[in-house]
Short mmCIF file of C-alpha atoms in Angstrom, two decimals:
data_model
loop_
_atom_site.label_atom_id
_atom_site.label_comp_id
_atom_site.label_asym_id
_atom_site.label_seq_id
_atom_site.Cartn_x
_atom_site.Cartn_y
_atom_site.Cartn_z
CA UNK A 1 38.88 21.16 -22.17
CA UNK A 2 35.15 20.76 -21.77
CA UNK A 3 34.22 24.11 -20.26
CA UNK A 4 31.40 26.51 -19.53
CA UNK A 5 30.67 28.61 -22.60
CA UNK A 6 27.24 30.01 -21.72
CA UNK A 7 26.53 31.05 -18.11
CA UNK A 8 22.92 31.92 -19.03
CA UNK A 9 22.19 28.35 -20.05
CA UNK A 10 23.89 27.04 -16.91
CA UNK A 11 21.68 29.25 -14.72
CA UNK A 12 18.62 28.19 -16.70
CA UNK A 13 19.52 24.55 -16.06
CA UNK A 14 19.67 25.17 -12.31
CA UNK A 15 16.34 27.01 -12.31
CA UNK A 16 14.76 24.14 -14.19
CA UNK A 17 15.75 21.88 -11.28
CA UNK A 18 13.52 23.83 -8.91
CA UNK A 19 10.70 23.87 -11.44
CA UNK A 20 10.93 20.10 -11.92
CA UNK A 21 10.84 19.47 -8.17
CA UNK A 22 7.85 21.79 -7.72
CA UNK A 23 5.92 20.02 -10.49
CA UNK A 24 6.68 16.57 -9.05
CA UNK A 25 5.66 17.53 -5.51
CA UNK A 26 2.48 19.32 -6.57
CA UNK A 27 1.24 16.52 -8.81
CA UNK A 28 2.17 13.84 -6.25
CA UNK A 29 0.05 15.61 -3.63
CA UNK A 30 -2.89 15.85 -6.04
CA UNK A 31 -2.53 12.19 -6.98
CA UNK A 32 -2.50 11.21 -3.31
CA UNK A 33 -5.58 13.33 -2.55
CA UNK A 34 -7.90 11.60 -5.03
CA UNK A 35 -9.45 8.20 -4.34
CA UNK A 36 -10.52 7.40 -7.90
CA UNK A 37 -8.16 5.16 -9.84
CA UNK A 38 -8.83 6.86 -13.17
CA UNK A 39 -7.89 10.26 -11.76
CA UNK A 40 -4.77 8.80 -10.14
CA UNK A 41 -3.68 7.46 -13.52
CA UNK A 42 -4.32 10.82 -15.18
CA UNK A 43 -2.26 12.65 -12.57
CA UNK A 44 0.51 10.05 -12.90
CA UNK A 45 0.57 10.55 -16.67
CA UNK A 46 0.67 14.33 -16.30
CA UNK A 47 3.40 14.08 -13.68
CA UNK A 48 5.48 11.69 -15.76
CA UNK A 49 5.35 13.94 -18.82
CA UNK A 50 5.62 17.33 -17.08
CA UNK A 51 8.19 16.27 -14.49
CA UNK A 52 10.09 14.16 -17.02
CA UNK A 53 10.40 16.99 -19.53
CA UNK A 54 11.60 19.30 -16.78
CA UNK A 55 14.24 16.75 -15.74
CA UNK A 56 15.29 16.30 -19.36
CA UNK A 57 15.53 20.07 -19.82
CA UNK A 58 17.89 20.28 -16.81
CA UNK A 59 20.41 17.98 -18.48
CA UNK A 60 19.90 19.04 -22.08
CA UNK A 61 20.17 22.75 -21.31
CA UNK A 62 23.09 22.12 -18.97
CA UNK A 63 24.89 20.10 -21.63
CA UNK A 64 24.39 22.94 -24.10
CA UNK A 65 26.02 25.29 -21.60
CA UNK A 66 29.23 23.20 -21.65
CA UNK A 67 30.98 23.56 -24.99
CA UNK A 68 33.77 21.34 -26.29
CA UNK A 69 36.45 22.82 -28.57
CA UNK A 70 34.97 20.90 -31.54
CA UNK A 71 31.78 21.20 -33.54
CA UNK A 72 28.69 19.80 -31.85
CA UNK A 73 27.01 16.65 -33.08
CA UNK A 74 23.25 16.14 -33.35
CA UNK A 75 21.64 12.73 -32.81
CA UNK A 76 17.84 12.72 -32.71
CA UNK A 77 17.65 9.09 -31.60
CA UNK A 78 19.79 9.72 -28.53
CA UNK A 79 17.83 12.87 -27.74
CA UNK A 80 14.56 10.89 -27.81
CA UNK A 81 16.13 8.20 -25.61
CA UNK A 82 17.12 10.85 -23.08
CA UNK A 83 13.55 12.19 -23.04
CA UNK A 84 12.06 8.73 -22.47
CA UNK A 85 14.41 7.95 -19.57
CA UNK A 86 13.57 11.33 -18.03
CA UNK A 87 9.84 10.59 -18.31
CA UNK A 88 10.42 7.28 -16.50
CA UNK A 89 12.27 9.17 -13.76
CA UNK A 90 9.38 11.64 -13.48
CA UNK A 91 6.82 8.82 -13.28
CA UNK A 92 8.83 7.05 -10.57
CA UNK A 93 9.15 10.21 -8.51
CA UNK A 94 5.45 11.10 -8.70
CA UNK A 95 4.25 7.54 -8.02
CA UNK A 96 6.59 6.71 -5.14
CA UNK A 97 6.10 10.07 -3.41
CA UNK A 98 2.30 9.97 -3.76
CA UNK A 99 2.06 6.39 -2.43
CA UNK A 100 4.62 6.79 0.36
CA UNK A 101 3.46 5.04 3.54
CA UNK A 102 6.50 5.55 5.72
CA UNK A 103 8.61 2.74 4.21
CA UNK A 104 11.96 4.37 3.42
CA UNK A 105 13.32 1.17 1.91
CA UNK A 106 10.80 1.49 -0.92
CA UNK A 107 11.90 5.07 -1.55
CA UNK A 108 15.56 4.10 -1.52
CA UNK A 109 14.96 1.21 -3.93
CA UNK A 110 13.03 3.54 -6.21
CA UNK A 111 15.79 6.11 -5.82
CA UNK A 112 18.29 3.61 -7.23
CA UNK A 113 16.17 3.23 -10.35
CA UNK A 114 15.55 6.97 -10.58
CA UNK A 115 19.28 7.64 -10.25
CA UNK A 116 19.92 5.19 -13.08
CA UNK A 117 17.32 7.02 -15.19
CA UNK A 118 19.01 10.35 -14.42
CA UNK A 119 22.32 8.85 -15.48
CA UNK A 120 20.86 7.60 -18.78
CA UNK A 121 19.16 10.95 -19.37
CA UNK A 122 22.37 12.87 -18.79
CA UNK A 123 24.75 10.78 -20.86
CA UNK A 124 22.38 10.20 -23.78
CA UNK A 125 21.59 13.92 -23.98
CA UNK A 126 25.32 14.69 -23.73
CA UNK A 127 26.11 12.25 -26.53
CA UNK A 128 23.27 13.68 -28.60
CA UNK A 129 24.95 17.10 -28.53
CA UNK A 130 28.72 16.44 -28.34
CA UNK A 131 30.71 13.99 -30.40
CA UNK A 132 31.29 10.98 -28.19
CA UNK A 133 34.40 9.82 -29.97
CA UNK A 134 36.24 12.92 -28.84
CA UNK A 135 35.24 12.69 -25.17
CA UNK A 136 37.78 10.92 -22.97
CA UNK A 137 36.32 8.98 -20.03
CA UNK A 138 38.17 7.58 -17.08
CA UNK A 139 36.60 4.63 -15.24
CA UNK A 140 37.09 5.97 -11.71
CA UNK A 141 35.49 9.39 -12.36
CA UNK A 142 32.67 7.67 -14.24
CA UNK A 143 31.91 5.32 -11.32
CA UNK A 144 32.07 8.23 -8.89
CA UNK A 145 29.72 10.24 -11.12
CA UNK A 146 27.19 7.41 -11.34
CA UNK A 147 27.32 6.84 -7.58
CA UNK A 148 26.65 10.50 -6.88
CA UNK A 149 23.74 10.61 -9.34
CA UNK A 150 22.14 7.52 -7.79
CA UNK A 151 22.58 9.02 -4.33
CA UNK A 152 20.93 12.24 -5.47
CA UNK A 153 18.03 10.23 -6.90
CA UNK A 154 17.53 8.59 -3.50
CA UNK A 155 17.76 11.99 -1.79
CA UNK A 156 15.07 13.45 -4.07
CA UNK A 157 12.60 10.67 -3.21
CA UNK A 158 13.38 10.78 0.52
CA UNK A 159 12.68 14.53 0.64
CA UNK A 160 9.49 14.02 -1.36
CA UNK A 161 8.38 11.22 0.95
CA UNK A 162 9.16 13.41 3.96
CA UNK A 163 6.90 16.05 2.44
CA UNK A 164 4.01 13.58 2.20
CA UNK A 165 4.52 12.02 5.64
CA UNK A 166 5.35 15.02 7.81
CA UNK A 167 4.99 18.26 5.86
CA UNK A 168 7.27 20.20 8.22
CA UNK A 169 8.62 22.46 5.47
CA UNK A 170 6.75 24.62 3.04
CA UNK A 171 6.44 23.32 -0.52
CA UNK A 172 8.87 25.96 -1.81
CA UNK A 173 11.54 24.85 0.68
CA UNK A 174 11.14 21.17 -0.17
CA UNK A 175 11.05 21.93 -3.89
CA UNK A 176 14.24 23.97 -3.51
CA UNK A 177 16.06 21.11 -1.76
CA UNK A 178 14.89 18.62 -4.38
CA UNK A 179 15.71 21.09 -7.17
CA UNK A 180 19.28 21.51 -5.96
CA UNK A 181 19.66 17.72 -5.97
CA UNK A 182 18.24 17.39 -9.49
CA UNK A 183 20.51 20.17 -10.78
CA UNK A 184 23.48 18.65 -8.97
CA UNK A 185 22.86 15.37 -10.79
CA UNK A 186 23.78 17.15 -14.03
CA UNK A 187 26.97 18.55 -12.52
CA UNK A 188 27.85 15.09 -11.23
CA UNK A 189 27.34 13.71 -14.71
CA UNK A 190 29.89 16.17 -16.10
CA UNK A 191 32.71 14.79 -13.93
CA UNK A 192 33.91 12.12 -16.42
CA UNK A 193 33.72 14.45 -19.43
CA UNK A 194 36.94 16.22 -18.61
CA UNK A 195 38.75 16.74 -21.91
CA UNK A 196 38.76 16.39 -25.66
CA UNK A 197 41.64 14.94 -27.61
CA UNK A 198 43.63 16.50 -30.36
CA UNK A 199 42.04 19.95 -30.36
CA UNK A 200 43.08 23.05 -28.47
CA UNK A 201 40.85 25.79 -29.82
CA UNK A 202 37.42 26.61 -28.58
CA UNK A 203 34.32 26.88 -30.70
CA UNK A 204 31.67 29.52 -30.45
CA UNK A 205 28.96 29.11 -27.86
CA UNK A 206 25.50 27.95 -28.94
CA UNK A 207 23.57 30.37 -31.10
CA UNK A 208 20.76 32.68 -30.11
CA UNK A 209 18.19 29.99 -31.02
CA UNK A 210 19.42 27.74 -28.22
CA UNK A 211 19.51 30.61 -25.75
CA UNK A 212 15.99 31.58 -26.76
CA UNK A 213 14.90 27.97 -26.29
CA UNK A 214 16.33 27.92 -22.79
CA UNK A 215 14.69 31.23 -21.88
CA UNK A 216 11.35 29.96 -23.18
CA UNK A 217 11.74 26.73 -21.18
CA UNK A 218 12.45 28.61 -17.97
CA UNK A 219 9.62 31.06 -18.65
CA UNK A 220 7.16 28.21 -19.18
CA UNK A 221 8.38 26.52 -16.01
CA UNK A 222 7.91 29.74 -14.04
CA UNK A 223 4.44 30.21 -15.52
CA UNK A 224 3.59 26.62 -14.63
CA UNK A 225 4.72 27.18 -11.05
CA UNK A 226 2.59 30.34 -10.79
CA UNK A 227 -0.46 28.59 -12.24
CA UNK A 228 0.10 25.61 -9.95
CA UNK A 229 0.28 27.91 -6.94
CA UNK A 230 -3.04 29.48 -7.92
CA UNK A 231 -4.59 26.06 -8.47
CA UNK A 232 -3.28 24.92 -5.08
CA UNK A 233 -4.80 27.98 -3.42
CA UNK A 234 -8.12 27.44 -5.20
CA UNK A 235 -8.06 23.74 -4.29
CA UNK A 236 -7.45 24.65 -0.65
CA UNK A 237 -10.41 27.02 -0.67
CA UNK A 238 -12.56 24.33 -2.30
CA UNK A 239 -11.51 21.77 0.32
CA UNK A 240 -12.35 24.18 3.13
CA UNK A 241 -15.72 24.95 1.57
CA UNK A 242 -16.38 21.23 1.16
CA UNK A 243 -15.44 20.62 4.81
CA UNK A 244 -17.85 23.34 5.93
CA UNK A 245 -20.58 21.82 3.77
CA UNK A 246 -19.98 18.38 5.29
CA UNK A 247 -20.09 19.86 8.78
CA UNK A 248 -23.37 21.60 7.99
CA UNK A 249 -24.89 18.41 6.57
CA UNK A 250 -23.79 16.39 9.59
CA UNK A 251 -25.37 18.93 11.95
CA UNK A 252 -28.81 18.59 10.33
CA UNK A 253 -31.12 16.51 12.59
CA UNK A 254 -32.79 14.91 9.56
CA UNK A 255 -31.26 12.25 7.37
CA UNK A 256 -29.69 13.79 4.26
CA UNK A 257 -28.69 11.93 1.10
CA UNK A 258 -27.74 12.96 -2.42
CA UNK A 259 -27.77 10.62 -5.41
CA UNK A 260 -26.21 11.44 -8.78
CA UNK A 261 -27.78 11.09 -12.23
CA UNK A 262 -26.80 7.40 -12.24
CA UNK A 263 -28.71 7.01 -8.94
CA UNK A 264 -25.59 6.29 -6.91
CA UNK A 265 -25.01 7.77 -3.48
CA UNK A 266 -22.75 10.82 -3.55
CA UNK A 267 -22.95 12.04 0.02
CA UNK A 268 -25.01 11.46 3.14
CA UNK A 269 -24.91 12.33 6.83
CA UNK A 270 -24.72 10.22 9.97
CA UNK A 271 -28.49 10.30 10.55
CA UNK A 272 -29.17 8.79 7.12
CA UNK A 273 -26.57 6.08 7.72
CA UNK A 274 -28.26 5.21 11.01
CA UNK A 275 -31.59 4.80 9.23
CA UNK A 276 -30.46 2.62 6.31
CA UNK A 277 -27.32 0.84 7.57
CA UNK A 278 -27.41 -2.46 9.35
CA UNK A 279 -24.91 -4.73 11.09
CA UNK A 280 -22.12 -5.51 8.64
CA UNK A 281 -23.81 -3.54 5.85
CA UNK A 282 -22.75 0.08 6.12
CA UNK A 283 -23.92 2.33 3.31
CA UNK A 284 -21.05 3.73 1.23
CA UNK A 285 -20.73 6.45 -1.43
CA UNK A 286 -21.19 4.79 -4.80
CA UNK A 287 -23.93 2.43 -3.61
CA UNK A 288 -26.98 2.47 -5.86
CA UNK A 289 -30.30 3.55 -4.38
CA UNK A 290 -31.87 0.22 -5.34
CA UNK A 291 -29.17 -1.78 -3.54
CA UNK A 292 -29.66 0.33 -0.40
CA UNK A 293 -33.44 -0.08 -0.18
CA UNK A 294 -33.18 -3.74 -1.12
CA UNK A 295 -30.79 -4.41 1.77
CA UNK A 296 -33.10 -2.54 4.14
CA UNK A 297 -36.10 -4.58 2.99
CA UNK A 298 -34.24 -7.91 3.09
CA UNK A 299 -33.31 -7.27 6.73
CA UNK A 300 -37.01 -7.06 7.54
CA UNK A 301 -36.88 -3.37 8.49
CA UNK A 302 -39.94 -2.59 6.32
CA UNK A 303 -43.05 -4.56 7.38
CA UNK A 304 -44.78 -3.68 4.11
CA UNK A 305 -42.02 -5.46 2.14
CA UNK A 306 -42.09 -8.73 4.10
CA UNK A 307 -43.25 -11.47 1.73
CA UNK A 308 -43.64 -8.89 -1.01
CA UNK A 309 -40.05 -7.79 -1.65
CA UNK A 310 -39.91 -7.26 -5.42
CA UNK A 311 -43.27 -5.51 -5.59
CA UNK A 312 -42.31 -3.15 -2.76
CA UNK A 313 -38.91 -2.40 -4.33
CA UNK A 314 -40.54 -1.54 -7.66
CA UNK A 315 -43.11 0.74 -6.01
CA UNK A 316 -40.42 2.46 -3.95
CA UNK A 317 -38.26 3.01 -7.04
CA UNK A 318 -41.22 4.53 -8.87
CA UNK A 319 -41.75 7.02 -6.04
CA UNK A 320 -38.02 7.71 -5.98
CA UNK A 321 -37.72 8.42 -9.70
CA UNK A 322 -40.95 10.44 -9.82
CA UNK A 323 -41.21 12.26 -6.48
CA UNK A 324 -44.67 13.72 -5.91
CA UNK A 325 -44.34 14.92 -2.34
CA UNK A 326 -43.67 13.49 1.13
CA UNK A 327 -43.65 9.72 1.47
CA UNK A 328 -44.36 8.20 4.89
CA UNK A 329 -42.79 4.87 5.79
CA UNK A 330 -43.35 2.65 8.84
CA UNK A 331 -40.41 0.60 10.10
CA UNK A 332 -40.22 -2.61 12.11
CA UNK A 333 -38.63 -0.73 15.00
CA UNK A 334 -41.89 1.14 15.52
CA UNK A 335 -40.49 4.32 13.98
CA UNK A 336 -42.23 6.43 11.37
CA UNK A 337 -40.16 8.39 8.85
CA UNK A 338 -41.20 10.97 6.30
CA UNK A 339 -39.14 11.05 3.11
CA UNK A 340 -39.02 14.15 0.92
CA UNK A 341 -37.26 13.69 -2.41
CA UNK A 342 -36.54 16.31 -5.06
CA UNK A 343 -34.85 16.21 -8.46
CA UNK A 344 -31.69 18.30 -8.95
CA UNK A 345 -30.90 20.23 -12.12
CA UNK A 346 -28.29 17.68 -13.20
CA UNK A 347 -30.62 14.69 -12.91
CA UNK A 348 -29.70 13.66 -9.39
CA UNK A 349 -32.03 13.26 -6.43
CA UNK A 350 -31.73 14.80 -2.98
CA UNK A 351 -33.69 13.27 -0.10
CA UNK A 352 -34.49 14.43 3.43
CA UNK A 353 -35.58 11.72 5.87
CA UNK A 354 -37.36 13.00 8.99
CA UNK A 355 -38.28 10.95 12.04
CA UNK A 356 -41.98 11.70 12.70
CA UNK A 357 -42.53 8.96 15.29
CA UNK A 358 -43.42 11.46 18.02
CA UNK A 359 -45.93 13.15 15.72
CA UNK A 360 -47.51 9.84 14.75
CA UNK A 361 -47.71 8.75 18.39
CA UNK A 362 -49.34 12.05 19.27
CA UNK A 363 -51.85 11.62 16.44
CA UNK A 364 -52.60 8.09 17.56
CA UNK A 365 -53.04 9.23 21.17
CA UNK A 366 -55.37 12.00 20.01
CA UNK A 367 -57.44 9.54 17.99
CA UNK A 368 -57.66 7.14 20.93
CA UNK A 369 -58.71 9.99 23.23
CA UNK A 370 -61.34 11.07 20.71
CA UNK A 371 -62.64 7.51 20.47
CA UNK A 372 -62.89 7.22 24.25
CA UNK A 373 -64.71 10.56 24.41
CA UNK A 374 -67.22 9.44 21.79
CA UNK A 375 -67.79 6.19 23.67
CA UNK A 376 -68.41 8.06 26.93
CA UNK A 377 -70.92 10.36 25.25
CA UNK A 378 -72.73 7.54 23.49
#
């Protein structure tokens, strides 16, 4: 009979299920948090490899724990195939969970494919270790096994999608539920492998090298979970600090804008957007400084630029790239603004735009009063 010959490996296989689920959830949340496509692809790649290897380790280690009464076979090609199918399963899980928008049908469809990948991973890794010719399969148990594995794949994605959409449970609780399902997929895969023909004596369990490999795999998974927890905590602190910074910038009465070394807008506050944005042309992070001032001038907001657009743009860019102090600008609305620009250490430019209309009006009123006084004394 195909039986359990190493309880340590069996326990390691179950623990790897929780580690795999934790990795998938953590990376899916990071992938969802970023808006840049290149970073999304990087996280997807990391999730596919890390989560896929964890899924593969569940089945490979679990298959090592079950020993037939015959010598084990070794097939590198099948082992590689099992790894590739596990990586596909990991990629599916990370992608579908990170992009979940409430559509359960998408998760269920993806779960069917993920369940099929789990099935391929399990049986190819099983055949890579144990001699297939000696394993007797019955059609009914095999169909039942495949059905259960597909159902567990759907369950994993539904729990992950629930995590993204609602977040009612803590990550550890959701990872535990998903981990149980991933580990159970291995047990479901063992249902058809019920006996071996022609042999009645048992062989020795796997050697110390295999046990050491399993211990190392679990240790690395645990270390990864600890590191991920620290990264999550640090990321949370960074997000809170960033939120406080944004709140502080928004509360400043002056217009604030920061451009990177490529002269593209990184961040700005509401006051700056009010100054430079027009109807149907809202300023956005990533806009170049030249495109922003050109739109402002083309709308006719700068009297000095009317009929002299290119010359004004070039002069304004020169002042922007080589700030020499405050720059005063009159606008078609009758407002006066003072622009202070400074270079940052990384080659960017930070600008503070202050409305000085009241000051200019006061100066003009003072000059008019002085002129009237001189006329009366003349």
